[in-house]
Structures are given as C-alpha cells and as structure tokens.
mmCIF file of C-alpha atoms in Angstrom:
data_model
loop_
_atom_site.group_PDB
_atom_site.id
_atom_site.type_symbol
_atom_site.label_atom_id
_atom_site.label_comp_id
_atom_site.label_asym_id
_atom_site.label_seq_id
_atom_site.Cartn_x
_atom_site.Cartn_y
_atom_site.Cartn_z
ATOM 1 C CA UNK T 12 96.793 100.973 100.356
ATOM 2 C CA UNK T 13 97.795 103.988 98.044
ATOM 3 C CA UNK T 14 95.217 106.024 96.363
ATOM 4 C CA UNK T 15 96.272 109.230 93.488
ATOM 5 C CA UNK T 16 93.694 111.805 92.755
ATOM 6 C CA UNK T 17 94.832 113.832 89.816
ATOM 7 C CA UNK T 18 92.793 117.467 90.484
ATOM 8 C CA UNK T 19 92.373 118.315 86.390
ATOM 9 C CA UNK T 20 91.077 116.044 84.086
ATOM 10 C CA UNK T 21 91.609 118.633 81.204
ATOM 11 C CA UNK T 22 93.849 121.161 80.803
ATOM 12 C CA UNK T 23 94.407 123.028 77.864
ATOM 13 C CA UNK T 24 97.204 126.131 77.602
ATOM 14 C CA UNK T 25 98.547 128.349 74.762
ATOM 15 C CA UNK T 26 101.856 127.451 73.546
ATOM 16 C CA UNK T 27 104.757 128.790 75.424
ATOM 17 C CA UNK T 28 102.752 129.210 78.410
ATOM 18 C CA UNK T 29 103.618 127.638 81.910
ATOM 19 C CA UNK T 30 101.592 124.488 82.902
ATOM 20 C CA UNK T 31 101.000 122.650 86.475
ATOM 21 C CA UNK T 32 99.398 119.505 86.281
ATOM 22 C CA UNK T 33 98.378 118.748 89.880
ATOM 23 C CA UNK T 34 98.501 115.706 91.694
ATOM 24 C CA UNK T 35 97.851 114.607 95.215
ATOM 25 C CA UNK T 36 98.012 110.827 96.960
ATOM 26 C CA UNK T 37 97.101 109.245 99.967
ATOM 27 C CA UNK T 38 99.044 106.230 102.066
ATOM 28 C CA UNK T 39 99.912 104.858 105.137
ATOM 29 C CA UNK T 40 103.294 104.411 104.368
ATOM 30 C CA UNK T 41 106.317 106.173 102.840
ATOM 31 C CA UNK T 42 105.766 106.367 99.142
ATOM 32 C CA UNK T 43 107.722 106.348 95.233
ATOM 33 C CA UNK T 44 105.920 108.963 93.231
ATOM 34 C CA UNK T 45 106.000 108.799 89.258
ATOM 35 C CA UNK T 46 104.594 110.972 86.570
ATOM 36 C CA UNK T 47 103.869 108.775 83.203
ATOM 37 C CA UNK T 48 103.448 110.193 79.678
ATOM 38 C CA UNK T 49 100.983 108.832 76.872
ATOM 39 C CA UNK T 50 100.979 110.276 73.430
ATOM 40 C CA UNK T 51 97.954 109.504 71.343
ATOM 41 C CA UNK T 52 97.977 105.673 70.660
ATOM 42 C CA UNK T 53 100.864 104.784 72.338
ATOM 43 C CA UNK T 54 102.038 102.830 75.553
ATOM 44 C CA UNK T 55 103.205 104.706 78.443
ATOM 45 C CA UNK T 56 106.473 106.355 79.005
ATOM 46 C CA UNK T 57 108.367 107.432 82.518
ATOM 47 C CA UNK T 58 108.445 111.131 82.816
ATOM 48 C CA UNK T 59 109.942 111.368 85.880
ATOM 49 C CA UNK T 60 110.113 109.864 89.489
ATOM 50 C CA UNK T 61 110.646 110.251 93.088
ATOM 51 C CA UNK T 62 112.571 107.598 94.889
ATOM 52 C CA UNK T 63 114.602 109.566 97.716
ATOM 53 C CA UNK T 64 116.671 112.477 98.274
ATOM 54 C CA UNK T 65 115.801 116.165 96.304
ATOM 55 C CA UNK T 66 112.331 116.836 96.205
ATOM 56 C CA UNK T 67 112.491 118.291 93.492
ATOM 57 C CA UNK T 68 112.890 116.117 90.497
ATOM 58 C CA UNK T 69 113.943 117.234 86.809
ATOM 59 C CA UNK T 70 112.503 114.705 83.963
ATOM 60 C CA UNK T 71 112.752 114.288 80.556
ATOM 61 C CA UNK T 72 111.364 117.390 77.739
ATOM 62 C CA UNK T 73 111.809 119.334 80.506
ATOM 63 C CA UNK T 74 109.266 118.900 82.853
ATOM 64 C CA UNK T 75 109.777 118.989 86.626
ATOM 65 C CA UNK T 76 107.662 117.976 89.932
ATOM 66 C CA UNK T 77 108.127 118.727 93.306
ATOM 67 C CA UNK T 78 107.516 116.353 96.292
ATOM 68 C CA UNK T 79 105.915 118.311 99.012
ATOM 69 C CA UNK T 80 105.474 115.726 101.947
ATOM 70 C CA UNK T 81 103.312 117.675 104.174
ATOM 71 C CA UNK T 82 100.773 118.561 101.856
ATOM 72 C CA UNK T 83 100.866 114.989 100.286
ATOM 73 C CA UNK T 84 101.258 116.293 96.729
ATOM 74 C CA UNK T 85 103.569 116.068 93.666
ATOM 75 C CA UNK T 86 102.964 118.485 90.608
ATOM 76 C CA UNK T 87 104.611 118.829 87.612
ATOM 77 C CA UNK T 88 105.138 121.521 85.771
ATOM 78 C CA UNK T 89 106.995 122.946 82.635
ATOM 79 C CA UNK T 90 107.630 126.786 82.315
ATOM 80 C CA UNK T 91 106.858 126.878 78.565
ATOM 81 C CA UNK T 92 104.792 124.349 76.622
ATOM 82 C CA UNK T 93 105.041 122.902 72.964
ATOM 83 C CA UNK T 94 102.206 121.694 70.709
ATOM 84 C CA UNK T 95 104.207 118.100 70.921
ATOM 85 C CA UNK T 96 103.141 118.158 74.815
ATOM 86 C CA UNK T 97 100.116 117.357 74.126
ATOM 87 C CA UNK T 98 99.305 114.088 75.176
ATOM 88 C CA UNK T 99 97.664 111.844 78.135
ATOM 89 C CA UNK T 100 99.919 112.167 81.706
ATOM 90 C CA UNK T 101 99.543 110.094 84.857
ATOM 91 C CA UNK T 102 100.340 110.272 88.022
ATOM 92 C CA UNK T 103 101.317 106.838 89.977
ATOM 93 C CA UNK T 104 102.120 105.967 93.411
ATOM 94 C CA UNK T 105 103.580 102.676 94.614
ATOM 95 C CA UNK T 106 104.161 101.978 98.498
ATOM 96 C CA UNK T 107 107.562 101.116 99.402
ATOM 97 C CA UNK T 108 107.343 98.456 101.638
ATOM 98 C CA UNK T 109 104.762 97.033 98.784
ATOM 99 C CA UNK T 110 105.645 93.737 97.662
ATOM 100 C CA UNK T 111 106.447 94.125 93.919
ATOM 101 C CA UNK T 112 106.152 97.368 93.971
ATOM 102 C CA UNK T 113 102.622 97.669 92.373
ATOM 103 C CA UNK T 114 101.855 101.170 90.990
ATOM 104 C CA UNK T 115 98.558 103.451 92.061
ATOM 105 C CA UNK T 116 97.437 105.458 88.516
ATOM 106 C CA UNK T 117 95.101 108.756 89.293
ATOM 107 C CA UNK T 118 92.676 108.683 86.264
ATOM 108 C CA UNK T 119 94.854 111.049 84.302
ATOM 109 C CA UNK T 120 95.112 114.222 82.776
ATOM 110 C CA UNK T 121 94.990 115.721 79.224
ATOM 111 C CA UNK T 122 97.077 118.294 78.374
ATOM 112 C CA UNK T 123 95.822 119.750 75.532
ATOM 113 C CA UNK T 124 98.370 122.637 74.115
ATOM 114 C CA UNK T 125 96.890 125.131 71.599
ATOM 115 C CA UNK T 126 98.808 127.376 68.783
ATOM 116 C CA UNK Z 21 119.321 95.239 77.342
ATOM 117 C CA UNK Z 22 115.836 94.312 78.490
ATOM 118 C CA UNK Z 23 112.711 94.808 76.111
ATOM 119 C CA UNK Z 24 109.385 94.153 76.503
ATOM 120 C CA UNK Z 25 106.906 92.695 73.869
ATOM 121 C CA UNK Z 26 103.360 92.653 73.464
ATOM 122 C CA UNK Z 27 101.316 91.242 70.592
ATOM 123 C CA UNK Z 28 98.623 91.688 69.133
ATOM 124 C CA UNK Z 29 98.827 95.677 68.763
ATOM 125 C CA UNK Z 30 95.486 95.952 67.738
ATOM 126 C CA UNK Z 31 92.277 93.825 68.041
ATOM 127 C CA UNK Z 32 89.065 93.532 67.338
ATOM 128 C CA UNK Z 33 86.805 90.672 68.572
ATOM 129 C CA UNK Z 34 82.828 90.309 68.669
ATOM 130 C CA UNK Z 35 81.489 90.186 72.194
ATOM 131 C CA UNK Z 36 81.355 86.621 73.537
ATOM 132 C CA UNK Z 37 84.703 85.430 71.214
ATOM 133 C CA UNK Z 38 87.623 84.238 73.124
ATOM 134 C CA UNK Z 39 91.315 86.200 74.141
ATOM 135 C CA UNK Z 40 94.890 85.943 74.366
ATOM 136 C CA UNK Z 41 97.060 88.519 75.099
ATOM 137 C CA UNK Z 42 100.854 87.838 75.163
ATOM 138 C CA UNK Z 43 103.433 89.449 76.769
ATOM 139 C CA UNK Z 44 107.202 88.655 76.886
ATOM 140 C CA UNK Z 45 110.532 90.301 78.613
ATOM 141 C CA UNK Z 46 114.062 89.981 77.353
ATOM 142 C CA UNK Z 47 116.954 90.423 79.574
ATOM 143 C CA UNK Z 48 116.316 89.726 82.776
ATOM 144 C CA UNK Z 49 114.986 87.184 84.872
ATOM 145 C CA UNK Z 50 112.118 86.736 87.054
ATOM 146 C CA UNK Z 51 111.219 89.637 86.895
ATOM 147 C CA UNK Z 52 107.164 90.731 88.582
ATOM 148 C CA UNK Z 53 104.908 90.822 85.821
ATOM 149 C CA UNK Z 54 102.086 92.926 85.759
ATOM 150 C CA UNK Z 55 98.864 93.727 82.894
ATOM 151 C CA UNK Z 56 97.127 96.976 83.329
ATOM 152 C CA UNK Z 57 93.729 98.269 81.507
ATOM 153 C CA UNK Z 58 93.151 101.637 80.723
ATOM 154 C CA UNK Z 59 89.742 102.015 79.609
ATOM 155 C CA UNK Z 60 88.224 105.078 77.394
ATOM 156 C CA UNK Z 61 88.243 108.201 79.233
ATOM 157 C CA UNK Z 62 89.759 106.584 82.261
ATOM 158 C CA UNK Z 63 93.045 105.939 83.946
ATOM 159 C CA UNK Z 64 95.015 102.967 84.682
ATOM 160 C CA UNK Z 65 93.766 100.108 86.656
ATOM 161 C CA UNK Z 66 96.160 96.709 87.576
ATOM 162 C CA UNK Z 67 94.458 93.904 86.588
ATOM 163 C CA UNK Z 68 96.892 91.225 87.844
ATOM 164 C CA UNK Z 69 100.563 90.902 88.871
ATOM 165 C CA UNK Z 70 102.755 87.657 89.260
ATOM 166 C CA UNK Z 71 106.217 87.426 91.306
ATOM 167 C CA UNK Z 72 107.114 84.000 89.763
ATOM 168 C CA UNK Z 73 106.205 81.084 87.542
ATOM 169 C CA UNK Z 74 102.394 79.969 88.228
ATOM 170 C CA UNK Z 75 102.001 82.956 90.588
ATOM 171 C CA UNK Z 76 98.837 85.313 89.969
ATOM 172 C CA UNK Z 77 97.518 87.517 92.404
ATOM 173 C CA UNK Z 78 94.141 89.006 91.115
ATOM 174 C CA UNK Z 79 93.154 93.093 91.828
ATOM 175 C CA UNK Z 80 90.100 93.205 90.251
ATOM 176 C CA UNK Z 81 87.448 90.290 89.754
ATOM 177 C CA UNK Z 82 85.903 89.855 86.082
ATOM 178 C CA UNK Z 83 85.855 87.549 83.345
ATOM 179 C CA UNK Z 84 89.809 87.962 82.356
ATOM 180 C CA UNK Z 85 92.253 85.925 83.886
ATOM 181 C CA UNK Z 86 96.502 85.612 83.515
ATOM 182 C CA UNK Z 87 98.735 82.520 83.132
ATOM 183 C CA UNK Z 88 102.858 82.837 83.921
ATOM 184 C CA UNK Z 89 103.723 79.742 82.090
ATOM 185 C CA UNK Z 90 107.024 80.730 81.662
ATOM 186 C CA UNK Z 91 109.696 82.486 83.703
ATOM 187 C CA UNK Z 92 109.614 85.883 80.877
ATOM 188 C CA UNK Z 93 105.825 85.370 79.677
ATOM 189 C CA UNK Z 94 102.684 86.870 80.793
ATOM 190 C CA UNK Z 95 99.640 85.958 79.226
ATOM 191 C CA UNK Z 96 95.891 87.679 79.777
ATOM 192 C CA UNK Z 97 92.739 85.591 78.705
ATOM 193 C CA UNK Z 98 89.203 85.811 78.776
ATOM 194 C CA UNK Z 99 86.801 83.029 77.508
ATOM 195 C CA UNK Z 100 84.109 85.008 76.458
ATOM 196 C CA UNK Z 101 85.035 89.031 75.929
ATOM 197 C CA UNK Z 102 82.380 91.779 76.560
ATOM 198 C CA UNK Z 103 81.306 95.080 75.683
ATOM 199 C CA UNK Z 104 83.156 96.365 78.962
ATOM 200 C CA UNK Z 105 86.334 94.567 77.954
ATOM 201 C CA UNK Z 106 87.327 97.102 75.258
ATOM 202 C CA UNK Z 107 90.208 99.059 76.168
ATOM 203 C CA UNK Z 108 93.993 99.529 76.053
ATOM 204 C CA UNK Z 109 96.237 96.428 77.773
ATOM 205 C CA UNK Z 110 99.773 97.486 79.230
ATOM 206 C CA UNK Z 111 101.883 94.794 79.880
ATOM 207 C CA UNK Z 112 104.814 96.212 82.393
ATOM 208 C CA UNK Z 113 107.957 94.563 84.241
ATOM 209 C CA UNK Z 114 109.386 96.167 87.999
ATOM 210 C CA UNK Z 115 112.868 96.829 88.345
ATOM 211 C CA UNK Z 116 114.846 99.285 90.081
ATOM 212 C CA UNK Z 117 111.968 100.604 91.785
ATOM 213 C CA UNK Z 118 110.397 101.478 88.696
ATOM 214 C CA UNK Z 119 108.053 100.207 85.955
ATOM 215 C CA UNK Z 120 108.825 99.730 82.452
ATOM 216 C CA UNK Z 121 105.626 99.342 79.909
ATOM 217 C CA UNK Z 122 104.911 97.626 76.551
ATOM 218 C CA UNK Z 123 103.614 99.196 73.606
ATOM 219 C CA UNK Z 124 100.224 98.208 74.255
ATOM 220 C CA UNK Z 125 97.440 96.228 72.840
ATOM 221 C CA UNK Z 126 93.934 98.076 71.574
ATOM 222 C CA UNK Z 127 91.566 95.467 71.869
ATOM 223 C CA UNK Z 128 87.999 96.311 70.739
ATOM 224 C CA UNK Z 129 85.117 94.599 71.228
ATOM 225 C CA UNK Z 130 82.259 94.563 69.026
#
C-alpha cells in the first residue's frame, strides 16, 4: 500500500515569486509519481508525471518536480508564479506492480497567488 | 481519440433521495474504470475501480455502490444519499500508466 502526505495545505505567494509545493510518499514497492491540477470548479488535469528515467520532470505552464528516491519525495516547483496558478494541486502515487494502476491522492494543496 | 463523459455536472438531491451517476469512455476498450470523491476541504479518495464488465472492487464501505454494465460505462449509485455524500465525483480511465479524469459531477445534498 501507497500513502502521499502533501506537507502544505495552503500556500499563498506574490506573483512572480518562486513556489515549492512539497510532497512526500510512502511504499513498499517501486512507485509512478503524478502531480494533478484543479482550477476552481473543474475536474482534474495531469501536470506532470514520473514513470522512469530523468528525475527530474518538466510539465505543462511550466512547472517542474524532482524525484528524489532516497528521501522519498517529489516537489514541484515553478520559478515565477501567475495569478492563473492559482488553483487546487495534488499529488498521487500509484504502485507499479499495482493491478490497474490505482492512484494514492495526498489531501492537496492550495496555491493561492496574490497581485 | 478517447474522451470521457460524465453527466449530471451538477446536482442537488435532499438527503434520503436516490443516485445515479454515469460515466462513459470513447475510444478504447476495456479499459479499468475508476470513481473518485473529493469531498470539501479534502483530497481525493477512490471509491471503486472495475477491470472488466460486472467487475467492482470496493475501497471504501458506505452507502454508494458501482455497476459496469457495459464494456465503456461506469455507473455510481446510492439508494438513499446523505449529508456526508455531498462532494465532487471524478470518473477516470488508466492507460499508459496514467489516469485520465472527467469533468466532474457536484452533487449536493440537502
């Protein structure tokens, strides 16, 4: 079994300032890691993932996140935020050798970005 | 392509009313079928998956329950709907070692 704990459950920056949401995860076996988007009364939407290879991993809007195996953690960050950033994100674990590849949410943060 | 539907988008039912959530993929077959919750102020939780026609595998025991009637259709019920049942209902599809969400349903529950 997988477990996410996502460290902030608010963060709010100026825009144009650098933000790390943190996230760190638990399992007995090798792992995918995903960060998930939400903007305000929508569904979700794949930021970004980590499957194999690079540990670090570029997204989309241009966030990153970096896989760091021996500290069990995988933050993303963006070096300069935008007022349309602001919106739900999730972190998500599945286990690979999981049959259908069931995901692991951490209970989210908001990223709240400020004029 | 594949697409994923979900309808209603919104709901509102009084407390003790029935459900029906539906959920349908285009473009692909059997694929595993999943419905998440995400209540208010709170993150995801899986509810149920399925890997094939009349296969449910519960995570969490309450008063919903899922159907897979058909190969591409996914739907979440509950025969009398509480207080606790309000929330936001993702309906999501695996492939490629990834997820792929719906739009969502709001269901409140008055």
């Amino acid at each position: 079994a997988q477990s996410v704990t996502q460290l902030d459950s608010q963060v709010p920056v100026f825009e144009e300032a650098p933000v790390e949401l943190r996230c760190n995860y638990s399992s007995s076996v090798s792992v995918y890691l995903f960060w998930y988007v939400q903007y305000p009364n929508q569904g979700l939407q794949l930021l970004l993932k980590y499957l194999s290879g690079s540990t670090l991993v570029k997204g989309i809007n241009g966030f990153e996140a970096e896989f760091n195996k021996s500290q069990t953690s995988f933050h993303l960050r963006k070096p300069s935020v935008h007022i349309s950033d602001t919106a739900e994100y999730f972190c998500a674990v599945s286990g690979r050798e999981t049959s259908g590849s069931r995901l692991t949410f951490g209970e989210g943060t908001q990223l709240t970005v400020n004029p | 392509s594949q697409t994923i539907h979900q309808w209603p988008a919104t709901l509102v039912q009084p407390v003790g009313s029935p459900l029906s959530l539906e959920c349908t993929v285009e473009g692909t077959s059997n694929p595993n079928l999943y419905w998440y919750r995400q209540a208010a102020g709170r993150g995801l939780q899986l509810l149920f998956y399925s890997v094939g026609i009349g296969q449910i595998s519960s995570e969490v025991p309450q008063n919903l329950s899922a159907s897979r009637p058909q190969d591409r259709q996914f739907i979440l019920s509950s025969k009398k709907l509480l207080l606790s049942d309000s929330g936001f209902y993702l309906c999501a599809w695996n492939w490629g070692g990834k997820q792929y969400f719906g739009p969502g349903t709001r269901l409140t529950v008055t």
